[in-house]
Short mmCIF file of C-alpha atoms in Angstrom, two decimals:
data_model
loop_
_atom_site.label_atom_id
_atom_site.label_comp_id
_atom_site.label_asym_id
_atom_site.label_seq_id
_atom_site.Cartn_x
_atom_site.Cartn_y
_atom_site.Cartn_z
CA MET A 1 -48.66 50.49 -15.29
CA GLY A 2 -52.56 49.99 -15.92
CA PRO A 3 -55.11 47.31 -14.89
CA LEU A 4 -53.78 44.94 -17.82
CA SER A 5 -50.54 44.72 -15.78
CA ASN A 6 -52.52 43.20 -12.61
CA GLU A 7 -51.39 39.55 -12.44
CA GLU A 8 -54.99 38.42 -11.70
CA VAL A 9 -56.32 40.32 -14.62
CA ILE A 10 -53.68 38.90 -16.96
CA ARG A 11 -54.37 35.32 -15.65
CA LYS A 12 -58.13 35.57 -15.93
CA VAL A 13 -58.03 37.43 -19.44
CA SER A 14 -55.50 34.69 -20.84
CA THR A 15 -56.98 31.46 -19.51
CA ASN A 16 -60.93 32.55 -20.16
CA PHE A 17 -61.07 34.84 -23.15
CA VAL A 18 -60.09 35.48 -26.53
CA PRO A 19 -58.29 38.69 -25.98
CA ILE A 20 -58.31 41.66 -28.89
CA ALA A 21 -56.91 45.00 -28.79
CA VAL A 22 -57.97 47.74 -31.23
CA ASN A 23 -57.78 51.10 -32.09
CA THR A 24 -61.29 52.80 -31.87
CA ARG A 25 -60.52 55.37 -34.71
CA LYS A 26 -59.42 52.55 -37.19
CA MET A 27 -62.61 50.61 -36.02
CA ARG A 28 -65.12 53.66 -36.44
CA ASP A 29 -63.59 54.90 -39.73
CA LYS A 30 -66.63 54.90 -41.84
CA SER A 31 -64.52 54.61 -44.91
CA ILE A 32 -63.47 51.06 -43.76
CA ASP A 33 -66.17 48.57 -44.05
CA THR A 34 -64.84 44.88 -43.10
CA PRO A 35 -66.14 42.05 -40.87
CA SER A 36 -63.90 43.54 -38.00
CA THR A 37 -65.11 46.95 -38.11
CA ARG A 38 -68.77 45.93 -38.38
CA PHE A 39 -68.43 43.47 -35.49
CA PHE A 40 -66.75 46.43 -33.39
CA ARG A 41 -69.42 48.92 -34.33
CA LYS A 42 -72.24 46.40 -33.43
CA VAL A 43 -70.46 45.98 -30.03
CA SER A 44 -69.81 49.36 -29.22
CA ASP A 45 -73.40 50.59 -30.50
CA GLN A 46 -74.59 48.64 -27.32
CA THR A 47 -73.08 50.81 -24.77
CA THR A 48 -72.27 54.55 -24.37
CA GLN A 49 -68.69 54.12 -23.62
CA GLY A 50 -66.14 55.26 -26.26
CA GLN A 51 -63.51 53.08 -25.30
CA GLY A 52 -62.34 50.66 -22.60
CA VAL A 53 -63.26 47.05 -22.35
CA TRP A 54 -66.19 45.10 -23.58
CA ILE A 55 -66.97 41.37 -22.61
CA VAL A 56 -68.75 39.78 -25.62
CA THR A 57 -70.19 36.68 -26.84
CA PRO A 58 -68.61 35.47 -30.39
CA GLU A 59 -71.93 36.82 -31.88
CA GLY A 60 -71.31 40.30 -30.32
CA LYS A 61 -73.75 40.66 -27.71
CA VAL A 62 -72.20 42.70 -24.88
CA LEU A 63 -72.20 40.88 -21.46
CA ALA A 64 -70.36 43.39 -19.66
CA ALA A 65 -68.43 46.65 -20.12
CA TYR A 66 -66.31 49.06 -18.37
CA HIS A 67 -64.24 52.31 -18.85
CA GLY A 68 -63.26 53.32 -15.38
CA PRO A 69 -61.46 56.28 -13.66
CA SER A 70 -57.79 56.98 -13.61
CA ASP A 71 -57.22 55.78 -10.06
CA LEU A 72 -55.55 52.71 -10.60
CA THR A 73 -56.71 50.66 -7.66
CA GLU A 74 -60.50 51.47 -8.46
CA ARG A 75 -59.98 50.84 -12.12
CA THR A 76 -58.25 47.58 -11.30
CA ARG A 77 -61.03 46.47 -9.33
CA GLY A 78 -63.66 47.59 -11.89
CA PHE A 79 -61.69 45.53 -14.73
CA LEU A 80 -62.01 42.42 -12.23
CA GLU A 81 -65.53 42.92 -11.48
CA THR A 82 -66.12 43.25 -15.32
CA ILE A 83 -64.45 40.11 -16.01
CA ASP A 84 -66.39 38.34 -13.61
CA ALA A 85 -69.61 39.58 -14.66
CA GLY A 86 -68.84 38.70 -18.15
CA LEU A 87 -67.91 35.22 -17.27
CA ASN A 88 -70.88 34.71 -15.19
CA ALA A 89 -73.20 35.84 -17.95
CA PHE A 90 -71.57 33.86 -20.58
CA GLY A 91 -71.70 30.52 -18.74
CA GLU A 92 -68.93 27.58 -18.46
CA VAL A 93 -65.71 28.25 -20.07
CA THR A 94 -63.16 25.68 -20.28
CA PRO A 95 -59.86 27.20 -19.00
CA ARG A 96 -57.25 27.30 -21.88
CA GLU A 97 -53.52 26.87 -21.99
CA PHE A 98 -52.19 29.65 -23.90
CA LYS A 99 -48.67 30.31 -25.09
CA LEU A 100 -46.88 33.59 -25.00
CA MET A 101 -47.29 35.49 -28.23
CA ASN A 102 -45.39 38.67 -29.73
CA PRO A 103 -48.13 40.63 -31.30
CA LEU A 104 -45.33 43.16 -32.53
CA PRO A 105 -42.48 40.79 -33.76
CA TYR A 106 -40.55 43.52 -35.61
CA ARG A 107 -40.69 46.23 -33.03
CA GLY A 108 -37.00 47.06 -32.49
CA ALA A 109 -35.78 44.06 -34.31
CA GLY A 110 -35.45 42.54 -38.06
CA VAL A 111 -36.25 43.67 -41.33
CA GLU A 112 -39.50 42.94 -43.18
CA GLU A 113 -40.06 41.32 -46.38
CA ASP A 114 -40.41 44.88 -48.01
CA GLY A 115 -37.37 46.17 -46.32
CA GLN A 116 -39.26 48.33 -43.77
CA VAL A 117 -37.80 48.19 -40.31
CA THR A 118 -39.41 49.60 -36.96
CA LEU A 119 -37.25 51.01 -34.39
CA ALA A 120 -38.43 50.39 -30.76
CA ILE A 121 -38.97 53.89 -28.72
CA SER A 122 -39.22 54.11 -24.94
CA ILE A 123 -39.98 57.41 -23.57
CA ARG A 124 -39.99 58.34 -19.67
CA GLY A 125 -39.80 61.39 -17.70
CA THR A 126 -36.39 61.55 -15.80
CA ASN A 127 -34.52 63.50 -13.33
CA GLY A 128 -30.94 64.21 -12.79
CA GLY A 129 -27.68 63.59 -15.08
CA GLY A 130 -27.09 67.09 -15.18
CA LYS A 131 -27.67 69.19 -18.54
CA PRO A 132 -24.44 69.55 -20.29
CA GLY A 133 -25.40 70.29 -24.18
CA HIS A 134 -28.93 70.51 -23.04
CA PRO A 135 -31.05 72.18 -25.65
CA VAL A 136 -33.16 74.68 -23.49
CA VAL A 137 -32.70 77.34 -21.12
CA VAL A 138 -34.12 75.91 -17.77
CA GLU A 139 -35.75 78.33 -15.36
CA GLU A 140 -34.13 78.93 -12.11
CA HIS A 141 -37.04 77.10 -10.14
CA SER A 142 -36.74 74.08 -12.18
CA ALA A 143 -32.91 73.56 -12.22
CA TRP A 144 -33.18 71.18 -9.43
CA LEU A 145 -34.83 68.44 -11.76
CA TRP A 146 -31.33 67.73 -13.45
CA LYS A 147 -29.40 67.33 -10.12
CA GLY A 148 -28.27 64.05 -8.87
CA GLU A 149 -27.98 60.84 -10.57
CA PHE A 150 -30.01 60.10 -13.83
CA ARG A 151 -33.06 58.55 -12.79
CA GLN A 152 -36.53 57.54 -13.50
CA ALA A 153 -39.50 60.17 -12.71
CA GLY A 154 -42.35 58.94 -14.40
CA TYR A 155 -44.00 56.09 -16.20
CA ALA A 156 -42.71 54.48 -19.41
CA ILE A 157 -44.25 55.24 -22.82
CA PHE A 158 -44.05 52.58 -25.33
CA ASP A 159 -43.76 53.62 -28.99
CA SER A 160 -42.05 52.79 -32.41
CA VAL A 161 -41.27 54.49 -35.62
CA THR A 162 -41.15 52.64 -38.99
CA PHE A 163 -38.91 53.49 -41.87
CA THR A 164 -39.33 52.35 -45.28
CA ALA A 165 -36.22 50.69 -47.04
CA LYS A 166 -35.42 53.92 -48.65
CA GLU A 167 -35.64 55.89 -45.61
CA TRP A 168 -33.52 53.22 -43.68
CA THR A 169 -30.54 53.21 -46.30
CA SER A 170 -30.03 56.83 -45.15
CA PHE A 171 -28.47 55.42 -41.91
CA ALA A 172 -26.30 53.42 -43.84
CA PRO A 173 -22.68 55.09 -44.93
CA ALA A 174 -22.00 55.81 -48.79
CA GLN A 175 -18.45 55.92 -47.69
CA THR A 176 -16.83 53.65 -45.45
CA GLU A 177 -13.55 54.96 -44.18
CA VAL A 178 -13.07 56.43 -40.70
CA GLY A 179 -14.11 60.01 -40.46
CA ALA A 180 -16.84 59.72 -43.40
CA GLU A 181 -19.74 61.98 -42.37
CA TRP A 182 -23.23 62.48 -43.84
CA THR A 183 -26.65 63.92 -42.39
CA ILE A 184 -29.80 61.83 -42.34
CA PRO A 185 -32.51 63.64 -44.46
CA VAL A 186 -34.76 65.90 -42.37
CA ALA A 187 -37.91 64.11 -43.80
CA VAL A 188 -36.51 60.95 -42.08
CA ALA A 189 -35.02 62.73 -38.87
CA SER A 190 -38.23 64.72 -38.46
CA GLN A 191 -39.90 61.36 -37.64
CA PHE A 192 -38.11 61.15 -34.32
CA ALA A 193 -39.81 64.40 -33.10
CA ARG A 194 -42.55 62.17 -31.29
CA VAL A 195 -39.59 60.85 -28.72
CA VAL A 196 -40.12 64.32 -26.93
CA ALA A 197 -43.11 63.39 -25.33
CA GLY A 198 -44.67 64.50 -21.90
CA ARG A 199 -47.67 62.28 -22.00
CA THR A 200 -48.54 59.32 -23.59
CA ASP A 201 -51.81 60.50 -25.52
CA ARG A 202 -51.60 61.30 -29.35
CA SER A 203 -53.20 64.52 -29.07
CA THR A 204 -49.99 65.95 -27.42
CA MET A 205 -47.73 63.90 -29.72
CA PHE A 206 -45.10 65.53 -32.06
CA ARG A 207 -45.54 64.56 -35.68
CA ALA A 208 -42.92 64.77 -38.37
CA GLU A 209 -44.45 67.90 -39.61
CA ASP A 210 -44.19 69.51 -36.04
CA ALA A 211 -40.47 69.69 -36.32
CA LYS A 212 -38.89 73.09 -36.31
CA LEU A 213 -35.34 71.47 -36.25
CA ALA A 214 -34.70 67.93 -36.98
CA LYS A 215 -30.79 67.54 -37.32
CA LEU A 216 -29.26 64.26 -37.28
CA THR A 217 -25.83 63.70 -38.28
CA CYS A 218 -23.73 60.37 -38.72
CA LYS A 219 -19.87 59.70 -38.66
CA ILE A 220 -17.85 56.79 -38.80
CA GLU A 221 -15.58 56.99 -35.72
CA ALA A 222 -14.00 53.40 -36.21
CA VAL A 223 -13.94 50.29 -38.12
CA GLU A 224 -12.98 47.00 -36.31
CA GLY A 225 -13.49 43.37 -37.53
CA GLY A 226 -15.38 44.76 -40.70
CA VAL A 227 -17.87 46.58 -38.70
CA ALA A 228 -18.26 50.31 -38.88
CA ARG A 229 -19.00 52.23 -35.60
CA ILE A 230 -21.32 55.04 -36.61
CA ARG A 231 -21.64 57.98 -34.29
CA LEU A 232 -24.91 59.81 -34.25
CA ILE A 233 -25.51 63.28 -33.02
CA GLY A 234 -28.96 65.19 -33.37
CA GLY A 235 -30.90 68.30 -32.24
CA PHE A 236 -34.70 68.43 -32.25
CA ASP A 237 -37.21 71.22 -31.51
CA ALA A 238 -40.90 70.87 -32.29
CA VAL A 239 -44.18 72.37 -31.57
CA HIS A 240 -47.45 70.73 -31.79
CA ALA A 241 -50.96 72.27 -31.54
CA VAL A 242 -53.13 69.73 -29.47
CA GLU A 243 -56.32 68.48 -31.20
CA SER A 244 -58.83 69.74 -28.78
CA ASN A 245 -57.27 73.33 -28.83
CA LYS A 246 -55.31 74.73 -31.97
CA ASN A 247 -54.48 77.63 -29.79
CA LYS A 248 -52.70 75.62 -27.17
CA PRO A 249 -49.33 74.19 -28.53
CA VAL A 250 -46.91 71.86 -26.57
CA PHE A 251 -43.17 72.52 -27.01
CA GLY A 252 -40.57 69.94 -26.94
CA GLN A 253 -36.79 69.98 -27.58
CA ALA A 254 -33.87 67.18 -27.34
CA VAL A 255 -30.51 66.42 -28.25
CA ALA A 256 -29.65 63.04 -29.15
CA GLU A 257 -26.52 60.91 -29.07
CA GLY A 258 -26.27 57.36 -30.52
CA ILE A 259 -24.13 54.56 -32.03
CA ALA A 260 -25.08 52.27 -34.84
CA LEU A 261 -23.10 49.25 -36.00
CA TYR A 262 -22.83 48.78 -39.87
CA ASP A 263 -21.48 45.37 -41.26
CA LEU A 264 -19.15 46.42 -43.87
CA ASN A 265 -19.06 42.99 -45.79
CA ARG A 266 -22.69 42.27 -45.73
CA ARG A 267 -23.69 45.91 -46.38
CA SER A 268 -26.14 46.04 -43.72
CA MET A 269 -27.04 47.92 -40.42
CA GLN A 270 -26.54 45.51 -37.42
CA SER A 271 -27.98 47.78 -34.53
CA LEU A 272 -28.74 51.17 -33.56
CA LEU A 273 -29.06 52.82 -30.25
CA LEU A 274 -30.11 56.45 -29.90
CA VAL A 275 -30.45 58.10 -26.35
CA PHE A 276 -32.67 61.52 -26.33
CA HIS A 277 -32.68 64.03 -23.55
CA GLY A 278 -34.69 66.97 -23.56
CA THR A 279 -37.61 69.02 -22.20
CA PHE A 280 -41.49 69.00 -22.80
CA ARG A 281 -43.86 72.02 -22.06
CA ASP A 282 -47.38 71.41 -21.52
CA VAL A 283 -50.11 73.35 -22.79
CA PRO A 284 -50.60 76.98 -21.34
CA PRO A 285 -50.99 78.18 -18.41
CA HIS A 286 -49.13 74.86 -17.50
CA ASP A 287 -46.01 75.70 -19.70
CA LYS A 288 -44.10 77.41 -17.02
CA THR A 289 -41.92 74.50 -16.29
CA ALA A 290 -39.82 72.48 -18.74
CA HIS A 291 -40.10 68.89 -17.87
CA PRO A 292 -37.02 66.77 -18.45
CA VAL A 293 -37.77 63.87 -20.66
CA SER A 294 -35.72 61.32 -22.01
CA ALA A 295 -35.96 58.28 -24.71
CA ALA A 296 -34.22 55.39 -25.90
CA VAL A 297 -34.80 54.16 -29.65
CA GLU A 298 -33.31 50.84 -30.50
CA TRP A 299 -33.11 48.26 -33.23
CA ARG A 300 -31.13 45.22 -33.80
CA VAL A 301 -30.82 43.05 -36.97
CA GLU A 302 -31.88 39.82 -35.39
CA ALA A 303 -35.74 39.39 -35.17
CA GLU A 304 -36.78 37.78 -31.94
CA LYS A 305 -37.97 34.24 -32.21
CA ARG A 306 -41.18 33.59 -29.84
CA MET B 1 -40.90 80.66 -26.29
CA LYS B 2 -40.27 81.84 -29.69
CA ALA B 3 -36.58 82.29 -28.47
CA SER B 4 -36.56 78.59 -27.91
CA PHE B 5 -35.87 77.48 -31.40
CA ALA B 6 -32.74 79.77 -31.93
CA ILE B 7 -31.66 78.80 -28.36
CA THR B 8 -32.03 75.08 -29.54
CA VAL B 9 -29.98 75.66 -32.72
CA VAL B 10 -27.22 77.52 -30.76
CA LEU B 11 -26.92 74.85 -28.03
CA TRP B 12 -27.39 72.07 -30.47
CA SER B 13 -24.32 73.42 -32.07
CA VAL B 14 -22.45 73.55 -28.82
CA HIS B 15 -23.63 69.90 -28.04
CA VAL B 16 -22.05 68.85 -31.46
CA VAL B 17 -18.72 70.61 -31.04
CA ALA B 18 -18.19 70.99 -27.28
CA ALA B 19 -18.16 67.36 -26.03
CA ALA B 20 -14.57 66.43 -25.80
CA GLU B 21 -15.38 62.79 -25.19
CA ARG B 22 -18.53 61.18 -26.62
CA PRO B 23 -20.60 58.55 -24.59
CA THR B 24 -19.53 54.80 -25.16
CA LEU B 25 -21.88 52.23 -26.46
CA GLN B 26 -21.90 50.83 -22.87
CA GLU B 27 -22.74 54.17 -21.29
CA LEU B 28 -25.47 54.90 -23.70
CA THR B 29 -27.17 51.36 -23.04
CA THR B 30 -26.80 52.07 -19.12
CA LYS B 31 -28.78 55.13 -19.73
CA ALA B 32 -31.16 53.43 -22.07
CA ALA B 33 -31.70 50.80 -19.36
CA ILE B 34 -33.14 53.41 -17.16
CA ILE B 35 -35.46 55.03 -19.66
CA LYS B 36 -36.80 51.72 -21.01
CA PRO B 37 -39.81 49.85 -19.29
CA ARG B 38 -39.16 47.70 -16.28
CA PRO B 39 -40.31 44.17 -16.52
CA ASP B 40 -43.35 45.08 -14.44
CA GLU B 41 -44.21 47.66 -16.57
CA LEU B 42 -44.47 45.16 -19.59
CA LYS B 43 -46.70 42.47 -17.90
CA TRP B 44 -49.53 43.42 -20.26
CA GLN B 45 -47.57 41.78 -23.03
CA HIS B 46 -48.16 38.43 -21.32
CA ILE B 47 -51.66 38.27 -22.52
CA PRO B 48 -51.95 36.73 -25.99
CA TRP B 49 -53.28 39.58 -27.73
CA LEU B 50 -54.80 39.39 -31.16
CA THR B 51 -55.24 42.44 -33.33
CA ASP B 52 -57.49 40.85 -36.01
CA VAL B 53 -61.06 41.15 -34.85
CA ALA B 54 -62.35 38.50 -37.54
CA GLU B 55 -59.81 36.22 -36.65
CA ALA B 56 -60.56 36.70 -32.81
CA VAL B 57 -64.37 36.14 -33.49
CA ARG B 58 -63.43 32.94 -35.33
CA LEU B 59 -61.32 31.52 -32.55
CA ALA B 60 -63.92 32.38 -29.98
CA LYS B 61 -66.62 30.46 -31.77
CA GLN B 62 -64.27 27.57 -32.29
CA GLU B 63 -63.39 27.62 -28.67
CA LYS B 64 -66.82 28.47 -27.34
CA ARG B 65 -65.46 31.23 -25.01
CA PRO B 66 -66.09 34.92 -24.77
CA ILE B 67 -64.06 37.71 -26.26
CA PHE B 68 -62.23 40.43 -24.29
CA LEU B 69 -62.15 43.48 -26.30
CA TRP B 70 -59.90 46.29 -25.15
CA ALA B 71 -60.31 49.35 -27.28
CA THR B 72 -58.51 52.76 -27.09
CA THR B 73 -58.27 55.73 -29.23
CA ASP B 74 -54.68 55.09 -29.96
CA GLU B 75 -52.75 51.86 -30.87
CA PRO B 76 -53.68 49.97 -27.57
CA LEU B 77 -50.28 47.68 -28.00
CA GLU B 78 -48.19 50.45 -29.05
CA ARG B 79 -48.08 54.07 -27.86
CA CYS B 80 -49.35 53.21 -24.37
#
């Protein structure tokens, strides 16, 4: 939970500014030349920071900028000081009323016009819950991490995975009687490798091509009221070389258990829930402990109306 | 670590066949609720973010207000 979840920061940003969120890699991609990328480069060239916050005029003049330390209290204070400095430099601003917007309306809900769907992914370090069926042999010194009730043990990582219309059809049954079984193609299942994350940054994120095992099977276990209940069971194993050092891989493993509902009359998926339990090993020499990590992957057919 | 893949395959097989009772949708939903972000972890979504810089610049000029530009090396509104 960073400074952007601080209520004073939220109030000041929402009522005084036009807030924009961008990916610096896309903005700095020299093959992309648009008014947006030109504006961003004009702004970022005025300071030495590579990412963070810039307070700028509509013409692109930087009034204040900040990329603070990891300490949350100090960083939040830095955000507020930067906001105030930017507002003072800009001059009078009429506070605006704003309405809540959803910048990711298809995250975890609905089908887009071209048929693609985006599953919402939530990842978190967890403790407890035991380890029946767990995919990794856990060293004795860290076995305590699985004792007790299943509980949170870290911050949540907010992520998603998008499937094309063709990929999404692999989750639907070809045969609709109870007991029908099928396997999700490896190219599709591999895209779940990213859920076994120990950290939020993309440098340690498992890509589909990092998957050494990506097995996800489906079986209709019941049909009630024209809706098939599909049981999903999976196993995943991935190794990823971090961008800064190709000789330092991270390791992730997980098992998955889930249920999807499929409307047999409409021939369409209604919902999907997958829960992953696994372990993440950081780069050497920090790979001695397998850290428990869990993920929830969700989607429902109704798009949110906001 | 090289042995881990083989271990995964073996234990995944056990995972598939051994569980006499699979979790219900309610049980899975309860676990998912523990994993998912708490409301206090999603407060940043209350900010009316735009992702189109050109549109934001147009709006800032129209409303005569400064721009709060938040930039990260990842997707700032997604994997974060």
